C-alpha cells in the first residue's frame, strides 16, 4: 500500500483554508475516487490529472486510488487542486519521494498535456498558507510574481508538471517552449473572468491605456463641488452630488480616485487579494497600488453590489471598490433593496454574506459617491427650463434615496449648471489633480499622526465616542451643531459625521483642531444650508 500527501488551499470568499490532499493506493481493480466535498470542476480533475501525468512521461498506477481532501467539511471548488492531486498520486506511486511534498503547498490547474495553467486567487491562497506556517509554495509561472508578494515564503514557479517532477527528484529540469510571439497568451485566460474589462465600470472611462488620465483641470467651474471632492478624499467621507444633467457630476466622480493617495503595502495586499479572487487582476500587474474605482450600472442587483452568487458567495461591487471609490451614477434609478443593502458596509467597512453553502466576510471599506438628478426629467432646479414633473412625482423620485442611507452620507453638494465663462475657459482653469492630491496627502498625514496608536487611519473611521471625549474641538465650536441637533436637522449619527468632516477641514488648512468656522463648513456640506463661510482649503 502506498500513501502520500500534499497541500493546497481552498478559498472561502477572499480567505483561504489549507487543505491536505491525501492519496492512497491499494491492490484491486483500477479506479480513481475523489472524496472531500468537491464541486463539479474539482471532480473533473480526475481525468485532467490522469492525462497530464501520462503525457508528462510518468506511469499512472493501475491500482485502486483514493484521493481525499481534508478537512472534508469545507466546500472545495475550482481547478487549483490539480497540481497537488497529481503530486500526491505520484508520491503514493513512489515516482517522487513523499517526504519532498508533505509540507509544500501547490496551487495550479493542469492541462491535458501537462502544462500548469494559472488560476485566480493565488495571493489570498499564499497568504493563508503563510499564516498556517508553510514556507514553500509551488504556483504556475505566470502567477509567481503575485505569490512572491507574501513575505517569508519560498515561491517556485513552474511551467509544466514535467519541470516540477524533475525539481522534486533532483533531475535535470527540461526546457518548456513558450507560446508563439505576437499573439495573446492563452495560459492567462484562467486569470480573467470574461467581460471584466474597462467597459464594466471597473476603471474610469477615460483611462483607456493611451496615456491620458482624467484630470480635475478638465472640469469647468464647479468650485464648491471640487472643494467637497477634496474634503471627501482627505477624510474618506461619502459624497452626494445632485444637480441637472450635463453639469459635471460624472466627471467629478471619475477624477476622485486619482486624488486619493497611493495605497499602503497592507492596503495593496487587501485590494489585490479581492481582485485576484474576482478575476479582474490585470495580467502582468501582480500588485494594485492605486485606489480602485468601480461604477456599476443602475440595473445592478443587490447580490452584484454586496456579493453573492451560487455556492460560496463571491465579492460584489462594494468589495471590488475596497480602499477605493464606489460610484453610483443615477442613484435613484437603483432598486431600493440594493441601495439599502449598502447601509451595513458603509458603517462597518465589511459585509457578511450568508448563504446555504456558507457564510463569508468580505472587505468593503470604500468611499461612496452618489450622483442624482433633482427629478425624472432633470430640470426641476433650473429656472425657466420647463420642468413638467408634478410635485408628487418629484417627491417620490427624491425619496428613492432613503433617509437612513442619506444619513450615512457626510457631504451633500448641489452641482450647478456651468456658465458660458467657465465652459469657454474665460474664468481660468481649475487646479490640476496633482496639486489637489498633494494637499490630500498632507491632510491624511496629519490625521494619521494624530491617530497613531489607534486602529483608525482616517477621520471617517473614528467612532463618535472618541470624537466627543478624546478628540475635542475648540471651545464653543459646536454651538451651531448643537442647535441643529435640538431642532431635528441633525441626528446623533449626523452630529458625529459633522465632527469628522470638521476635523478633515481643519487638517486641510493645517490647524491643530477644528474651530467654529470648520464646524460651519461641515454643517453646510452636511445639510446644504448656507452658513456664509468660505470653503477654501487654505487659510481664510
Short mmCIF file of C-alpha atoms in Angstrom, two decimals:
data_model
loop_
_atom_site.label_atom_id
_atom_site.label_comp_id
_atom_site.label_asym_id
_atom_site.label_seq_id
_atom_site.Cartn_x
_atom_site.Cartn_y
_atom_site.Cartn_z
CA UNK A 1 0.00 0.00 0.00
CA UNK A 2 1.30 3.45 -0.93
CA UNK A 3 0.37 6.70 0.73
CA UNK A 4 1.44 10.33 0.20
CA UNK A 5 0.10 13.78 0.91
CA UNK A 6 0.49 17.29 -0.45
CA UNK A 7 -1.19 20.56 0.41
CA UNK A 8 -3.33 23.08 -1.43
CA UNK A 9 -5.70 25.91 -0.45
CA UNK A 10 -9.50 26.21 -0.68
CA UNK A 11 -10.83 29.77 -0.95
CA UNK A 12 -13.91 30.76 1.04
CA UNK A 13 -14.70 34.28 -0.13
CA UNK A 14 -11.34 36.05 -0.02
CA UNK A 15 -9.95 33.92 2.81
CA UNK A 16 -8.11 30.63 2.37
CA UNK A 17 -8.18 27.32 4.21
CA UNK A 18 -5.21 24.97 3.82
CA UNK A 19 -6.37 21.59 2.51
CA UNK A 20 -4.37 18.38 2.85
CA UNK A 21 -4.57 16.30 -0.34
CA UNK A 22 -4.08 12.63 0.58
CA UNK A 23 -3.55 9.84 -1.96
CA UNK A 24 -3.86 6.15 -1.09
CA UNK A 25 -3.06 3.20 -3.39
CA UNK A 26 -4.40 -0.27 -2.65
CA UNK A 27 -4.43 -3.53 -4.61
CA UNK A 28 -7.62 -4.01 -6.58
CA UNK A 29 -9.44 -3.00 -9.72
CA UNK A 30 -8.03 0.24 -11.17
CA UNK A 31 -10.31 3.09 -10.09
CA UNK A 32 -9.98 6.75 -9.12
CA UNK A 33 -12.18 8.01 -6.28
CA UNK A 34 -12.15 11.65 -5.14
CA UNK A 35 -13.72 12.47 -1.76
CA UNK A 36 -13.87 15.53 0.46
CA UNK A 37 -16.83 17.69 -0.70
CA UNK A 38 -15.53 18.63 -4.19
CA UNK A 39 -17.57 20.60 -6.72
CA UNK A 40 -18.10 19.71 -10.38
CA UNK A 41 -14.91 21.34 -11.67
CA UNK A 42 -12.90 19.57 -8.99
CA UNK A 43 -14.47 16.16 -9.71
CA UNK A 44 -13.40 16.58 -13.33
CA UNK A 45 -9.78 16.85 -12.16
CA UNK A 46 -9.63 13.04 -12.18
CA UNK A 47 -9.47 12.99 -15.96
CA UNK A 48 -7.24 16.06 -16.21
CA UNK A 49 -4.69 14.70 -13.73
CA UNK A 50 -4.57 11.23 -15.33
CA UNK A 51 -3.94 12.65 -18.81
CA UNK A 52 -1.38 15.17 -17.51
CA UNK A 53 0.60 12.52 -15.63
CA UNK A 54 0.71 10.17 -18.64
CA UNK A 55 1.63 12.96 -21.08
CA UNK A 56 4.39 14.08 -18.72
CA UNK A 57 6.20 10.77 -19.12
CA UNK A 58 5.18 9.23 -15.79
CA UNK A 59 3.35 5.93 -15.32
CA UNK A 60 -0.20 6.03 -14.00
CA UNK A 61 -0.67 3.47 -11.18
CA UNK A 62 -3.04 0.64 -12.16
CA UNK A 63 -4.45 0.17 -8.68
CA UNK A 64 -7.36 1.31 -6.60
CA UNK A 65 -6.69 5.01 -5.99
CA UNK A 66 -8.47 7.13 -3.39
CA UNK A 67 -7.76 10.85 -3.09
CA UNK A 68 -9.13 12.61 -0.01
CA UNK A 69 -9.37 16.36 0.59
CA UNK A 70 -9.13 17.17 4.29
CA UNK A 71 -10.86 18.81 6.11
CA UNK A 72 -13.77 17.12 4.39
CA UNK A 73 -16.36 19.54 5.83
CA UNK A 74 -15.02 22.56 3.91
CA UNK A 75 -16.54 23.02 0.41
CA UNK A 76 -13.86 22.94 -2.28
CA UNK A 77 -14.22 24.40 -5.73
CA UNK A 78 -12.12 25.27 -8.73
CA UNK A 79 -9.30 23.62 -10.63
CA UNK A 80 -6.43 24.87 -8.45
CA UNK A 81 -6.10 21.49 -6.70
CA UNK A 82 -4.88 19.66 -9.84
CA UNK A 83 -1.18 20.12 -9.13
CA UNK A 84 -1.44 18.88 -5.53
CA UNK A 85 -3.55 15.87 -6.58
CA UNK A 86 -1.04 14.87 -9.27
CA UNK A 87 1.94 15.12 -6.91
CA UNK A 88 0.14 13.20 -4.17
CA UNK A 89 -0.65 10.39 -6.64
CA UNK A 90 2.94 10.29 -7.89
CA UNK A 91 4.17 10.24 -4.30
CA UNK A 92 1.92 7.30 -3.46
CA UNK A 93 3.24 5.53 -6.58
CA UNK A 94 6.80 6.26 -5.38
CA UNK A 95 7.65 8.19 -8.53
CA UNK A 96 8.70 11.02 -6.24
CA UNK A 97 9.69 10.98 -2.57
CA UNK A 98 6.57 11.55 -0.41
CA UNK A 99 8.68 13.43 2.14
CA UNK A 100 9.53 16.07 -0.50
CA UNK A 101 5.91 17.16 -0.95
CA UNK A 102 4.45 16.67 2.54
CA UNK A 103 4.93 20.31 3.58
CA UNK A 104 4.69 22.02 0.19
CA UNK A 105 1.57 23.97 -0.83
CA UNK A 106 0.73 23.52 -4.52
CA UNK A 107 -1.70 25.66 -6.49
CA UNK A 108 -2.40 25.30 -10.19
CA UNK A 109 -4.55 23.77 -12.89
CA UNK A 110 -3.19 21.05 -15.18
CA UNK A 111 -3.76 20.87 -18.90
CA UNK A 112 -4.08 17.52 -20.60
CA UNK A 113 -0.55 17.91 -21.97
CA UNK A 114 0.92 18.51 -18.51
CA UNK A 115 1.24 22.27 -18.67
CA UNK A 116 0.46 24.16 -15.46
CA UNK A 117 -2.19 26.81 -16.01
CA UNK A 118 -2.72 29.81 -13.72
CA UNK A 119 -5.82 30.15 -11.54
CA UNK A 120 -7.48 33.04 -9.74
CA UNK A 121 -6.93 33.80 -6.07
CA UNK A 122 -3.22 32.93 -5.81
CA UNK A 123 -2.40 35.82 -3.46
CA UNK A 124 -5.06 35.06 -0.79
CA UNK A 125 -4.19 31.36 -1.09
CA UNK A 126 -0.48 32.01 -0.42
CA UNK A 127 -1.39 34.38 2.43
CA UNK A 128 -3.42 31.59 4.03
CA UNK A 129 -0.51 29.17 3.60
CA UNK A 130 1.88 31.63 5.25
CA UNK A 131 -0.49 32.17 8.18
CA UNK A 132 -0.71 28.39 8.62
CA UNK A 133 3.08 28.17 8.92
CA UNK A 134 4.03 26.82 5.49
CA UNK A 135 7.21 28.14 3.91
CA UNK A 136 7.22 26.65 0.39
CA UNK A 137 4.63 27.04 -2.36
CA UNK A 138 4.51 25.90 -5.99
CA UNK A 139 2.44 28.04 -8.37
CA UNK A 140 2.13 28.49 -12.13
CA UNK A 141 4.92 30.53 -13.65
CA UNK A 142 2.55 33.34 -14.69
CA UNK A 143 1.45 33.98 -11.09
CA UNK A 144 4.84 33.63 -9.39
CA UNK A 145 5.11 37.43 -9.07
CA UNK A 146 1.76 37.58 -7.31
CA UNK A 147 2.74 34.82 -4.89
CA UNK A 148 6.11 36.46 -4.18
CA UNK A 149 4.30 39.45 -2.63
CA UNK A 150 3.87 37.43 0.57
CA UNK A 151 6.96 37.79 2.78
CA UNK A 152 8.67 34.75 4.25
CA UNK A 153 7.50 32.36 1.53
CA UNK A 154 9.74 30.48 -0.92
CA UNK A 155 7.97 30.50 -4.30
CA UNK A 156 8.64 28.09 -7.15
CA UNK A 157 7.02 28.96 -10.47
CA UNK A 158 6.70 26.04 -12.87
CA UNK A 159 5.55 25.85 -16.46
CA UNK A 160 4.71 22.12 -16.59
CA UNK A 161 4.31 19.03 -14.45
CA UNK A 162 7.48 17.62 -16.04
CA UNK A 163 9.50 20.50 -14.60
CA UNK A 164 8.04 20.02 -11.12
CA UNK A 165 8.79 16.28 -11.15
CA UNK A 166 12.38 17.00 -12.19
CA UNK A 167 12.82 19.56 -9.40
CA UNK A 168 11.38 17.24 -6.74
CA UNK A 169 13.50 14.29 -7.94
CA UNK A 170 16.69 16.37 -8.33
CA UNK A 171 16.83 15.64 -12.06
CA UNK A 172 17.74 17.96 -14.97
CA UNK A 173 14.87 20.39 -15.50
CA UNK A 174 13.53 20.13 -19.07
CA UNK A 175 13.02 23.24 -21.15
CA UNK A 176 9.43 24.05 -21.97
CA UNK A 177 8.92 26.11 -25.15
CA UNK A 178 6.95 29.30 -24.75
CA UNK A 179 3.92 30.08 -26.84
CA UNK A 180 4.38 31.83 -30.15
CA UNK A 181 5.10 35.54 -30.04
CA UNK A 182 2.74 38.17 -31.37
CA UNK A 183 -0.48 36.65 -30.01
CA UNK A 184 -2.23 36.67 -26.63
CA UNK A 185 -1.04 34.10 -24.13
CA UNK A 186 -3.80 31.50 -23.88
CA UNK A 187 -2.46 30.45 -20.48
CA UNK A 188 -3.62 33.76 -18.96
CA UNK A 189 -7.26 33.07 -19.79
CA UNK A 190 -7.77 31.42 -16.41
CA UNK A 191 -6.97 34.65 -14.58
CA UNK A 192 -9.71 36.79 -16.10
CA UNK A 193 -13.47 36.37 -15.96
CA UNK A 194 -14.94 37.16 -19.42
CA UNK A 195 -16.46 40.62 -19.54
CA UNK A 196 -14.40 42.23 -16.76
CA UNK A 197 -12.74 44.82 -18.98
CA UNK A 198 -12.74 48.61 -18.82
CA UNK A 199 -16.28 48.78 -20.12
CA UNK A 200 -17.76 47.18 -17.00
CA UNK A 201 -17.15 50.19 -14.78
CA UNK A 202 -14.04 48.85 -13.05
CA UNK A 203 -11.92 51.83 -14.13
CA UNK A 204 -12.60 55.49 -15.06
CA UNK A 205 -13.90 55.70 -18.60
CA UNK A 206 -11.04 57.89 -19.79
CA UNK A 207 -8.28 55.60 -18.51
CA UNK A 208 -8.00 53.50 -21.64
CA UNK A 209 -4.31 52.80 -21.57
CA UNK A 210 -3.47 55.53 -24.10
CA UNK A 211 -1.56 57.64 -21.57
CA UNK A 212 -4.43 60.06 -20.81
CA UNK A 213 -5.83 60.05 -17.30
CA UNK A 214 -8.81 62.05 -16.03
CA UNK A 215 -7.66 65.34 -14.53
CA UNK A 216 -9.54 67.78 -12.30
CA UNK A 217 -8.35 70.63 -14.52
CA UNK A 218 -10.70 69.27 -17.21
CA UNK A 219 -13.73 70.19 -15.07
CA UNK A 220 -15.06 73.64 -15.96
CA UNK A 221 -16.08 75.76 -12.98
CA UNK A 222 -17.77 73.89 -10.10
CA UNK A 223 -15.65 75.41 -7.33
CA UNK A 224 -17.81 74.19 -4.46
CA UNK A 225 -18.17 70.58 -5.72
CA UNK A 226 -14.40 70.48 -6.34
CA UNK A 227 -13.77 71.53 -2.75
CA UNK A 228 -16.24 68.94 -1.49
CA UNK A 229 -14.41 66.34 -3.57
CA UNK A 230 -11.15 67.35 -1.87
CA UNK A 231 -12.71 67.04 1.59
CA UNK A 232 -14.12 63.63 0.68
CA UNK A 233 -10.71 62.38 -0.48
CA UNK A 234 -8.85 63.80 2.54
CA UNK A 235 -11.12 62.22 5.15
CA UNK A 236 -12.73 59.29 3.34
CA UNK A 237 -16.20 60.83 3.55
CA UNK A 238 -19.15 59.70 1.43
CA UNK A 239 -20.46 62.24 -1.08
CA UNK A 240 -23.78 63.03 -2.78
CA UNK A 241 -23.70 65.12 -5.96
CA UNK A 242 -27.13 66.36 -7.04
CA UNK A 243 -27.88 68.56 -9.99
CA UNK A 244 -29.24 68.71 -13.54
CA UNK A 245 -27.89 66.54 -16.36
CA UNK A 246 -24.70 67.75 -18.01
CA UNK A 247 -23.44 69.74 -15.01
CA UNK A 248 -20.37 67.52 -14.49
CA UNK A 249 -21.33 65.08 -11.74
CA UNK A 250 -19.84 62.05 -13.51
CA UNK A 251 -16.68 63.97 -14.48
CA UNK A 252 -16.06 64.85 -10.86
CA UNK A 253 -16.64 61.30 -9.62
CA UNK A 254 -14.31 59.79 -12.23
CA UNK A 255 -11.48 62.02 -11.04
CA UNK A 256 -11.81 61.22 -7.35
CA UNK A 257 -9.76 58.00 -7.41
CA UNK A 258 -6.77 59.90 -8.83
CA UNK A 259 -6.95 62.38 -5.93
CA UNK A 260 -6.77 59.62 -3.32
CA UNK A 261 -3.25 58.84 -2.03
CA UNK A 262 -1.47 55.67 -3.17
CA UNK A 263 -2.32 52.53 -1.25
CA UNK A 264 -0.09 51.38 1.56
CA UNK A 265 1.54 47.96 1.41
CA UNK A 266 -1.15 46.36 3.56
CA UNK A 267 -3.96 48.05 1.63
CA UNK A 268 -2.43 46.94 -1.67
CA UNK A 269 -2.37 43.33 -0.50
CA UNK A 270 -6.02 43.55 0.59
CA UNK A 271 -7.16 45.04 -2.73
CA UNK A 272 -5.03 42.65 -4.80
CA UNK A 273 -6.45 39.65 -2.94
CA UNK A 274 -10.03 40.71 -3.68
CA UNK A 275 -9.31 41.46 -7.35
CA UNK A 276 -7.43 38.18 -7.75
CA UNK A 277 -10.39 36.17 -6.44
CA UNK A 278 -12.83 38.17 -8.59
CA UNK A 279 -10.77 37.63 -11.75
CA UNK A 280 -10.13 41.29 -12.56
CA UNK A 281 -6.43 41.46 -11.70
CA UNK A 282 -4.65 42.58 -14.89
CA UNK A 283 -2.03 40.07 -16.08
CA UNK A 284 1.48 41.36 -15.55
CA UNK A 285 0.41 43.64 -12.67
CA UNK A 286 0.57 41.44 -9.55
CA UNK A 287 0.09 44.32 -7.09
CA UNK A 288 -2.61 47.00 -7.18
CA UNK A 289 -1.02 50.25 -5.99
CA UNK A 290 -3.72 52.80 -6.86
CA UNK A 291 -7.16 53.20 -5.33
CA UNK A 292 -9.70 51.18 -7.36
CA UNK A 293 -12.75 52.67 -8.99
CA UNK A 294 -15.99 50.75 -9.52
CA UNK A 295 -19.08 52.18 -11.22
CA UNK A 296 -21.84 49.55 -11.61
CA UNK A 297 -24.86 50.23 -13.81
CA UNK A 298 -28.10 51.22 -12.09
CA UNK A 299 -29.65 47.90 -13.14
CA UNK A 300 -27.27 46.06 -10.76
CA UNK A 301 -28.91 43.63 -8.36
CA UNK A 302 -28.37 43.51 -4.62
CA UNK A 303 -26.20 40.38 -4.99
CA UNK A 304 -23.94 42.06 -7.54
CA UNK A 305 -23.45 45.04 -5.22
CA UNK A 306 -22.80 43.35 -1.86
CA UNK A 307 -21.72 39.90 -3.07
CA UNK A 308 -23.40 36.57 -3.59
CA UNK A 309 -23.97 34.03 -6.32
CA UNK A 310 -24.42 30.28 -6.43
CA UNK A 311 -22.49 28.25 -3.87
CA UNK A 312 -19.88 30.16 -1.92
CA UNK A 313 -20.60 33.92 -2.21
CA UNK A 314 -18.28 35.91 -4.47
CA UNK A 315 -17.16 39.54 -3.99
CA UNK A 316 -19.57 42.23 -5.16
CA UNK A 317 -19.07 45.83 -6.22
CA UNK A 318 -18.58 47.04 -2.64
CA UNK A 319 -15.63 44.65 -2.27
CA UNK A 320 -14.19 45.46 -5.70
CA UNK A 321 -14.17 49.11 -4.57
CA UNK A 322 -12.40 48.26 -1.29
CA UNK A 323 -9.96 51.08 -0.38
CA UNK A 324 -11.22 52.98 -3.41
CA UNK A 325 -14.30 54.65 -4.89
CA UNK A 326 -17.76 53.19 -5.47
CA UNK A 327 -19.65 55.49 -7.85
CA UNK A 328 -23.41 55.03 -8.20
CA UNK A 329 -24.48 57.17 -11.14
CA UNK A 330 -28.22 57.84 -11.43
CA UNK A 331 -28.53 56.63 -7.84
CA UNK A 332 -32.36 56.98 -7.61
CA UNK A 333 -32.65 54.51 -10.50
CA UNK A 334 -31.09 51.72 -8.41
CA UNK A 335 -33.57 49.45 -6.68
CA UNK A 336 -34.39 50.42 -3.12
CA UNK A 337 -33.43 46.94 -1.92
CA UNK A 338 -29.97 47.24 -3.47
CA UNK A 339 -29.35 50.73 -2.05
CA UNK A 340 -30.49 49.83 1.46
CA UNK A 341 -28.15 46.84 1.40
CA UNK A 342 -25.28 49.34 1.42
CA UNK A 343 -26.11 50.64 4.91
CA UNK A 344 -24.21 47.96 6.85
CA UNK A 345 -20.93 48.04 4.85
CA UNK A 346 -20.96 51.86 4.96
CA UNK A 347 -20.80 51.69 8.74
CA UNK A 348 -18.67 48.60 9.40
CA UNK A 349 -16.24 48.52 6.45
CA UNK A 350 -17.07 44.90 5.66
CA UNK A 351 -20.04 42.84 4.51
CA UNK A 352 -21.13 39.47 5.85
CA UNK A 353 -22.94 37.40 3.20
CA UNK A 354 -24.84 34.34 4.42
CA UNK A 355 -25.86 31.60 2.00
CA UNK A 356 -26.79 27.95 2.39
CA UNK A 357 -23.27 26.95 1.27
CA UNK A 358 -21.62 29.08 3.94
CA UNK A 359 -21.08 32.50 5.48
CA UNK A 360 -18.23 34.69 4.25
CA UNK A 361 -16.90 38.04 5.44
CA UNK A 362 -15.76 40.30 2.60
CA UNK A 363 -13.85 43.59 2.98
CA UNK A 364 -15.83 46.65 1.92
CA UNK A 365 -14.24 49.87 3.17
CA UNK A 366 -14.91 52.22 0.28
CA UNK A 367 -15.69 55.85 -0.45
CA UNK A 368 -19.20 56.07 -1.90
CA UNK A 369 -20.18 58.78 -4.39
CA UNK A 370 -23.85 59.15 -5.34
CA UNK A 371 -24.99 61.19 -8.34
CA UNK A 372 -28.65 62.11 -8.65
CA UNK A 373 -30.88 64.34 -10.75
CA UNK A 374 -33.45 66.53 -8.95
CA UNK A 375 -36.38 64.94 -10.80
CA UNK A 376 -37.05 62.40 -13.57
CA UNK A 377 -36.55 64.99 -16.32
CA UNK A 378 -33.62 66.63 -14.52
CA UNK A 379 -34.80 70.23 -14.99
CA UNK A 380 -36.53 70.80 -11.64
CA UNK A 381 -33.90 73.17 -10.23
CA UNK A 382 -33.34 75.11 -13.47
CA UNK A 383 -35.04 78.48 -13.86
CA UNK A 384 -37.18 78.64 -16.99
CA UNK A 385 -36.16 75.13 -18.12
CA UNK A 386 -39.71 73.90 -18.45
CA UNK A 387 -39.85 71.09 -15.89
CA UNK A 388 -43.27 69.46 -16.13
CA UNK A 389 -42.85 66.93 -13.30
CA UNK A 390 -45.70 67.26 -10.75
CA UNK A 391 -44.57 67.91 -7.16
CA UNK A 392 -45.71 64.44 -6.11
CA UNK A 393 -43.51 62.85 -8.80
CA UNK A 394 -40.52 64.94 -7.68
CA UNK A 395 -41.06 63.91 -4.05
CA UNK A 396 -41.33 60.22 -4.95
CA UNK A 397 -38.22 60.42 -7.13
CA UNK A 398 -36.12 62.07 -4.42
CA UNK A 399 -37.49 59.67 -1.77
CA UNK A 400 -35.90 56.72 -3.60
CA UNK A 401 -32.75 57.61 -1.66
CA UNK A 402 -33.94 56.61 1.79
CA UNK A 403 -33.33 58.68 4.88
CA UNK A 404 -31.19 56.02 6.65
CA UNK A 405 -28.93 55.82 3.58
CA UNK A 406 -28.56 59.60 3.25
CA UNK A 407 -27.87 59.84 6.98
CA UNK A 408 -24.65 57.91 6.29
CA UNK A 409 -23.57 60.41 3.60
CA UNK A 410 -21.32 63.12 5.05
CA UNK A 411 -21.24 65.59 2.16
CA UNK A 412 -24.21 66.75 0.07
CA UNK A 413 -23.41 69.20 -2.68
CA UNK A 414 -25.56 70.85 -5.32
CA UNK A 415 -23.84 70.86 -8.72
CA UNK A 416 -25.00 73.95 -10.59
CA UNK A 417 -25.05 74.22 -14.40
CA UNK A 418 -21.82 75.54 -15.90
CA UNK A 419 -22.00 79.10 -17.21
CA UNK A 420 -20.54 80.29 -20.51
CA UNK A 421 -17.46 81.94 -19.00
CA UNK A 422 -16.36 78.76 -17.23
CA UNK A 423 -17.15 76.50 -20.17
CA UNK A 424 -15.13 78.59 -22.63
CA UNK A 425 -12.21 78.94 -20.23
CA UNK A 426 -12.70 82.66 -19.59
CA UNK A 427 -12.82 82.06 -15.85
CA UNK A 428 -9.48 80.24 -15.79
CA UNK A 429 -8.73 76.56 -15.39
CA UNK A 430 -9.11 74.88 -12.04
CA UNK A 431 -6.31 73.22 -10.11
CA UNK A 432 -4.93 70.02 -11.62
CA UNK A 433 -5.15 66.68 -9.88
CA UNK A 434 -1.51 66.73 -8.74
CA UNK A 435 -1.97 69.92 -6.70
CA UNK A 436 -5.15 68.71 -5.01
CA UNK A 437 -3.70 65.24 -4.40
CA UNK A 438 -0.69 66.80 -2.65
CA UNK A 439 -2.97 68.65 -0.22
CA UNK A 440 -4.94 65.47 0.36
CA UNK A 441 -1.75 63.54 1.18
CA UNK A 442 -0.69 66.23 3.66
CA UNK A 443 -4.11 66.20 5.34
CA UNK A 444 -4.10 62.42 5.62
CA UNK A 445 -0.60 62.51 7.07
CA UNK A 446 -1.79 64.90 9.80
CA UNK A 447 -4.75 62.64 10.56
CA UNK A 448 -2.53 59.54 10.65
CA UNK A 449 -0.12 61.25 13.05
CA UNK A 450 -2.98 62.26 15.32
CA UNK A 451 -4.50 58.77 15.22
CA UNK A 452 -1.20 56.93 15.72
CA UNK A 453 -1.60 54.04 18.13
CA UNK A 454 -5.29 53.56 17.28
CA UNK A 455 -6.90 51.16 14.79
CA UNK A 456 -8.04 54.11 12.63
CA UNK A 457 -6.17 55.97 9.92
CA UNK A 458 -8.72 58.44 8.50
CA UNK A 459 -11.20 60.79 10.13
CA UNK A 460 -14.21 58.93 8.69
CA UNK A 461 -13.28 55.81 10.69
CA UNK A 462 -13.09 57.44 14.13
CA UNK A 463 -16.06 56.47 16.39
CA UNK A 464 -18.26 59.22 17.75
CA UNK A 465 -17.33 58.40 21.35
CA UNK A 466 -13.68 59.24 20.62
CA UNK A 467 -14.67 62.48 18.90
CA UNK A 468 -16.73 63.61 21.90
CA UNK A 469 -14.33 62.54 24.66
CA UNK A 470 -10.71 62.50 23.44
CA UNK A 471 -10.52 64.46 20.16
CA UNK A 472 -12.13 67.68 21.35
CA UNK A 473 -12.82 70.71 19.15
CA UNK A 474 -12.22 74.33 20.16
CA UNK A 475 -14.42 75.67 22.99
CA UNK A 476 -17.79 76.84 21.71
CA UNK A 477 -17.22 75.46 18.19
CA UNK A 478 -20.20 73.11 18.41
CA UNK A 479 -22.83 75.72 19.28
CA UNK A 480 -24.38 75.74 15.78
CA UNK A 481 -24.31 71.96 15.52
CA UNK A 482 -25.99 71.58 18.91
CA UNK A 483 -28.78 73.93 17.80
CA UNK A 484 -29.34 71.86 14.64
CA UNK A 485 -29.45 68.71 16.77
CA UNK A 486 -32.13 70.21 19.03
CA UNK A 487 -34.18 71.32 16.00
CA UNK A 488 -34.07 67.85 14.46
CA UNK A 489 -31.98 68.91 11.47
CA UNK A 490 -29.20 66.59 12.65
CA UNK A 491 -29.38 63.10 14.11
CA UNK A 492 -26.90 61.74 16.65
CA UNK A 493 -25.10 59.94 13.82
CA UNK A 494 -25.22 63.14 11.80
CA UNK A 495 -23.52 65.09 14.61
CA UNK A 496 -20.70 62.55 14.72
CA UNK A 497 -20.26 62.83 10.97
CA UNK A 498 -20.18 66.63 11.18
CA UNK A 499 -17.37 66.34 13.71
CA UNK A 500 -15.43 64.00 11.39
CA UNK A 501 -15.78 66.40 8.46
CA UNK A 502 -14.76 69.33 10.67
CA UNK A 503 -11.54 67.52 11.59
CA UNK A 504 -10.86 66.93 7.88
CA UNK A 505 -11.43 70.61 7.05
CA UNK A 506 -9.04 71.54 9.87
CA UNK A 507 -6.43 69.09 8.54
CA UNK A 508 -6.66 70.62 5.06
CA UNK A 509 -5.80 74.04 6.45
CA UNK A 510 -3.14 72.62 8.81
CA UNK A 511 -4.98 73.58 12.00
CA UNK A 512 -4.45 71.84 15.33
CA UNK A 513 -8.16 71.31 15.92
CA UNK A 514 -11.47 72.45 14.40
CA UNK A 515 -12.91 75.83 15.29
CA UNK A 516 -16.39 77.28 14.78
CA UNK A 517 -15.71 78.05 11.10
CA UNK A 518 -14.63 74.45 10.41
CA UNK A 519 -17.80 73.14 12.04
CA UNK A 520 -19.84 75.65 9.99
CA UNK A 521 -18.27 74.35 6.77
CA UNK A 522 -19.04 70.78 7.85
CA UNK A 523 -22.64 71.72 8.64
CA UNK A 524 -23.03 73.42 5.27
CA UNK A 525 -21.70 70.35 3.49
CA UNK A 526 -23.95 68.11 5.59
CA UNK A 527 -27.25 70.00 5.47
CA UNK A 528 -26.91 72.14 2.36
CA UNK A 529 -27.90 75.25 4.37
CA UNK A 530 -25.66 78.21 3.57
CA UNK A 531 -23.61 79.34 6.59
CA UNK A 532 -21.73 82.20 4.95
CA UNK A 533 -18.32 80.59 5.44
CA UNK A 534 -15.81 80.16 2.58
CA UNK A 535 -14.76 76.60 1.82
CA UNK A 536 -11.20 77.13 0.63
CA UNK A 537 -8.62 74.56 1.67
CA UNK A 538 -6.02 77.13 2.65
CA UNK A 539 -6.05 80.00 5.15
CA UNK A 540 -9.27 82.01 5.25
#
